[in-house]
Tab-separated table of C-alpha atoms in Angstrom:
chain	number	residue	atom	x	y	z
A	22	MET	CA	126.414	42.611	40.179
A	23	SER	CA	129.179	43.736	37.835
A	24	LYS	CA	132.796	43.001	38.515
A	25	ILE	CA	134.528	45.908	40.238
A	26	THR	CA	138.265	46.383	39.732
A	27	VAL	CA	140.290	48.716	41.960
A	28	ARG	CA	143.621	49.938	40.577
A	29	ARG	CA	146.099	52.807	40.753
A	30	ALA	CA	144.926	55.817	38.792
A	31	THR	CA	146.980	57.325	35.982
A	32	GLY	CA	146.934	60.703	34.302
A	33	VAL	CA	144.606	59.442	31.566
A	34	ASP	CA	141.975	58.775	34.273
A	35	VAL	CA	141.719	62.402	35.396
A	36	PRO	CA	138.986	63.389	32.869
A	37	ASP	CA	136.880	60.465	34.146
A	38	ILE	CA	137.555	61.215	37.818
A	39	LEU	CA	136.833	64.945	37.521
A	40	PRO	CA	133.016	64.622	37.134
A	41	LEU	CA	132.940	62.505	40.298
A	42	TRP	CA	134.932	65.161	42.145
A	43	LYS	CA	132.566	67.892	40.886
A	44	GLU	CA	129.534	65.875	42.004
A	45	MET	CA	131.076	65.392	45.447
A	46	MET	CA	131.819	69.105	45.767
A	47	ALA	CA	128.284	70.106	44.709
A	48	PHE	CA	126.810	67.532	47.092
A	49	HIS	CA	128.742	68.941	50.059
A	50	ALA	CA	127.984	72.530	49.083
A	51	ALA	CA	124.263	71.680	49.125
A	52	LEU	CA	124.595	70.140	52.600
A	53	ASP	CA	126.290	73.116	54.210
A	54	PRO	CA	126.640	76.683	52.860
A	55	ARG	CA	130.031	77.016	54.593
A	56	PHE	CA	131.445	74.517	52.097
A	57	ARG	CA	132.256	76.843	49.193
A	58	PRO	CA	134.198	75.471	46.234
A	59	ALA	CA	136.300	78.178	44.600
A	60	PRO	CA	135.723	79.214	40.989
A	61	GLY	CA	138.164	77.263	38.843
A	62	GLY	CA	138.654	74.724	41.600
A	63	ASP	CA	138.271	71.901	39.096
A	64	VAL	CA	141.342	73.088	37.187
A	65	HIS	CA	143.399	73.308	40.379
A	66	TRP	CA	142.160	69.925	41.600
A	67	SER	CA	142.940	68.280	38.235
A	68	ARG	CA	146.498	69.567	38.405
A	69	ALA	CA	146.836	68.519	42.040
A	70	VAL	CA	145.545	64.987	41.464
A	71	GLU	CA	147.941	64.544	38.537
A	72	THR	CA	150.790	65.583	40.848
A	73	TRP	CA	149.588	63.272	43.631
A	74	MET	CA	149.638	60.359	41.200
A	75	GLN	CA	153.376	60.923	40.700
A	76	GLU	CA	154.387	61.321	44.354
A	77	GLU	CA	155.412	58.283	46.382
A	78	ASP	CA	153.670	59.500	49.560
A	79	ASN	CA	150.285	59.652	47.818
A	80	CYS	CA	147.988	57.013	46.397
A	81	VAL	CA	145.099	57.658	44.013
A	82	LEU	CA	142.935	54.646	43.281
A	83	VAL	CA	139.974	54.226	40.957
A	84	ALA	CA	137.216	51.644	40.827
A	85	GLU	CA	136.200	50.412	37.391
A	86	ALA	CA	133.015	48.572	36.456
A	87	GLU	CA	131.388	47.982	33.103
A	88	GLY	CA	134.316	49.646	31.337
A	89	ARG	CA	134.165	52.952	33.187
A	90	ILE	CA	135.442	54.609	36.343
A	91	VAL	CA	132.736	54.526	39.020
A	92	GLY	CA	134.721	55.774	42.004
A	93	TYR	CA	138.006	57.146	43.270
A	94	ILE	CA	139.821	57.550	46.576
A	95	VAL	CA	142.890	59.623	47.485
A	96	GLY	CA	145.241	58.724	50.325
A	97	MET	CA	148.306	60.565	51.558
A	98	MET	CA	150.996	59.883	54.088
A	99	ARG	CA	151.116	62.752	56.557
A	100	GLU	CA	153.541	63.714	59.317
A	101	ASN	CA	152.649	64.494	62.894
A	102	PRO	CA	154.421	67.335	64.694
A	103	PRO	CA	157.556	66.067	66.463
A	104	VAL	CA	155.731	66.069	69.817
A	105	LEU	CA	153.267	63.346	68.697
A	106	LEU	CA	153.634	59.683	67.836
A	107	PRO	CA	153.550	58.016	65.460
A	108	ALA	CA	155.665	60.225	63.242
A	109	ARG	CA	153.619	59.363	60.122
A	110	TYR	CA	150.050	58.293	59.486
A	111	GLY	CA	147.669	57.731	56.591
A	112	PHE	CA	145.159	60.404	55.607
A	113	VAL	CA	142.158	59.974	53.312
A	114	SER	CA	141.500	63.262	51.551
A	115	ASP	CA	138.811	62.260	49.028
A	116	ILE	CA	136.437	59.456	48.229
A	117	CYS	CA	133.542	59.463	45.812
A	118	VAL	CA	131.412	56.768	44.224
A	119	ALA	CA	129.099	57.482	41.296
A	120	PRO	CA	125.521	57.781	42.626
A	121	GLU	CA	124.248	54.764	40.679
A	122	TRP	CA	127.061	52.607	42.150
A	123	ARG	CA	126.597	53.501	45.802
A	124	GLN	CA	125.578	50.812	48.299
A	125	GLN	CA	127.256	48.146	46.141
A	126	GLY	CA	130.583	47.781	47.934
A	127	VAL	CA	132.617	50.121	45.707
A	128	GLY	CA	133.661	52.430	48.553
A	129	ARG	CA	134.562	49.485	50.784
A	130	ARG	CA	136.684	47.900	48.044
A	131	MET	CA	138.573	51.132	47.395
A	132	PHE	CA	139.116	51.759	51.106
A	133	ALA	CA	140.383	48.192	51.649
A	134	ALA	CA	142.921	48.652	48.836
A	135	LEU	CA	144.000	52.011	50.264
A	136	GLN	CA	144.358	50.483	53.749
A	137	GLU	CA	146.739	47.908	52.295
A	138	TRP	CA	148.780	50.661	50.631
A	139	PHE	CA	148.953	52.550	53.953
A	140	ARG	CA	150.181	49.382	55.699
A	141	GLN	CA	152.894	49.004	53.066
A	142	GLN	CA	153.980	52.591	53.802
A	143	GLY	CA	154.335	51.768	57.507
A	144	ALA	CA	151.226	53.597	58.737
A	145	ASP	CA	149.573	52.198	61.837
A	146	HIS	CA	146.424	54.291	61.575
A	147	ILE	CA	144.390	56.468	59.210
A	148	GLU	CA	142.793	59.845	59.806
A	149	LEU	CA	140.189	61.652	57.725
A	150	ARG	CA	137.648	64.441	57.872
A	151	VAL	CA	133.966	63.821	57.261
A	152	ALA	CA	131.295	66.500	56.976
A	153	HIS	CA	129.186	66.793	60.107
A	154	ASN	CA	126.055	67.357	57.991
A	155	ASN	CA	126.623	64.229	55.890
A	156	PRO	CA	125.038	61.311	57.781
A	157	THR	CA	125.589	58.920	54.866
A	158	SER	CA	129.348	59.468	54.898
A	159	GLN	CA	129.394	59.395	58.685
A	160	ALA	CA	127.698	55.978	58.583
A	161	PHE	CA	130.047	54.663	55.869
A	162	TRP	CA	133.201	55.594	57.756
A	163	ARG	CA	131.919	54.114	61.006
A	164	ALA	CA	130.866	50.926	59.186
A	165	VAL	CA	134.424	50.412	57.897
A	166	GLY	CA	135.854	50.783	61.398
A	167	CYS	CA	136.540	54.487	61.865
A	168	GLN	CA	135.752	56.099	65.182
A	169	ASP	CA	135.605	59.591	66.620
A	170	TYR	CA	138.997	61.067	67.445
A	171	MET	CA	139.135	64.868	67.121
A	172	ASP	CA	136.394	67.376	66.397
A	173	HIS	CA	137.028	69.925	63.656
A	174	LEU	CA	135.202	73.147	64.632
A	175	TRP	CA	134.238	76.345	62.794
A	176	CYS	CA	134.074	79.883	64.182
A	177	GLU	CA	132.798	82.816	62.125
A	178	LEU	CA	134.764	86.074	62.388
């Protein structure tokens, strides 16, 4: 197995992260027709991820192996409404591992590094959303210790 290095992403990494993001979006769109990426979404996401890399309440990590980026994860500190405790918590917005690198510990390594960053920010828990129709992601998140908390529902109008 190749050595996997997890590090903070920089702006020069965005062109290497973008194909992973596109693959993740296409994968989810194929799982559920309600998941509809917007035209030009890649341009907006590229700009957003560059901004996130500069903000202290966000953390973008990449996994490198064999001289290339094989995964990325995005974490953000979020605030609860004033009626809920704790005031702040960690939120995972994105994770993707290149298909040929899945099932090799890349996702676990990135998540472990992000957990440490969340601890350093004072978070005592992490929240995330995972597609209901994605049993692989459901299994991954449960395997790393996540458990059901709130259900996110959809209602057509």
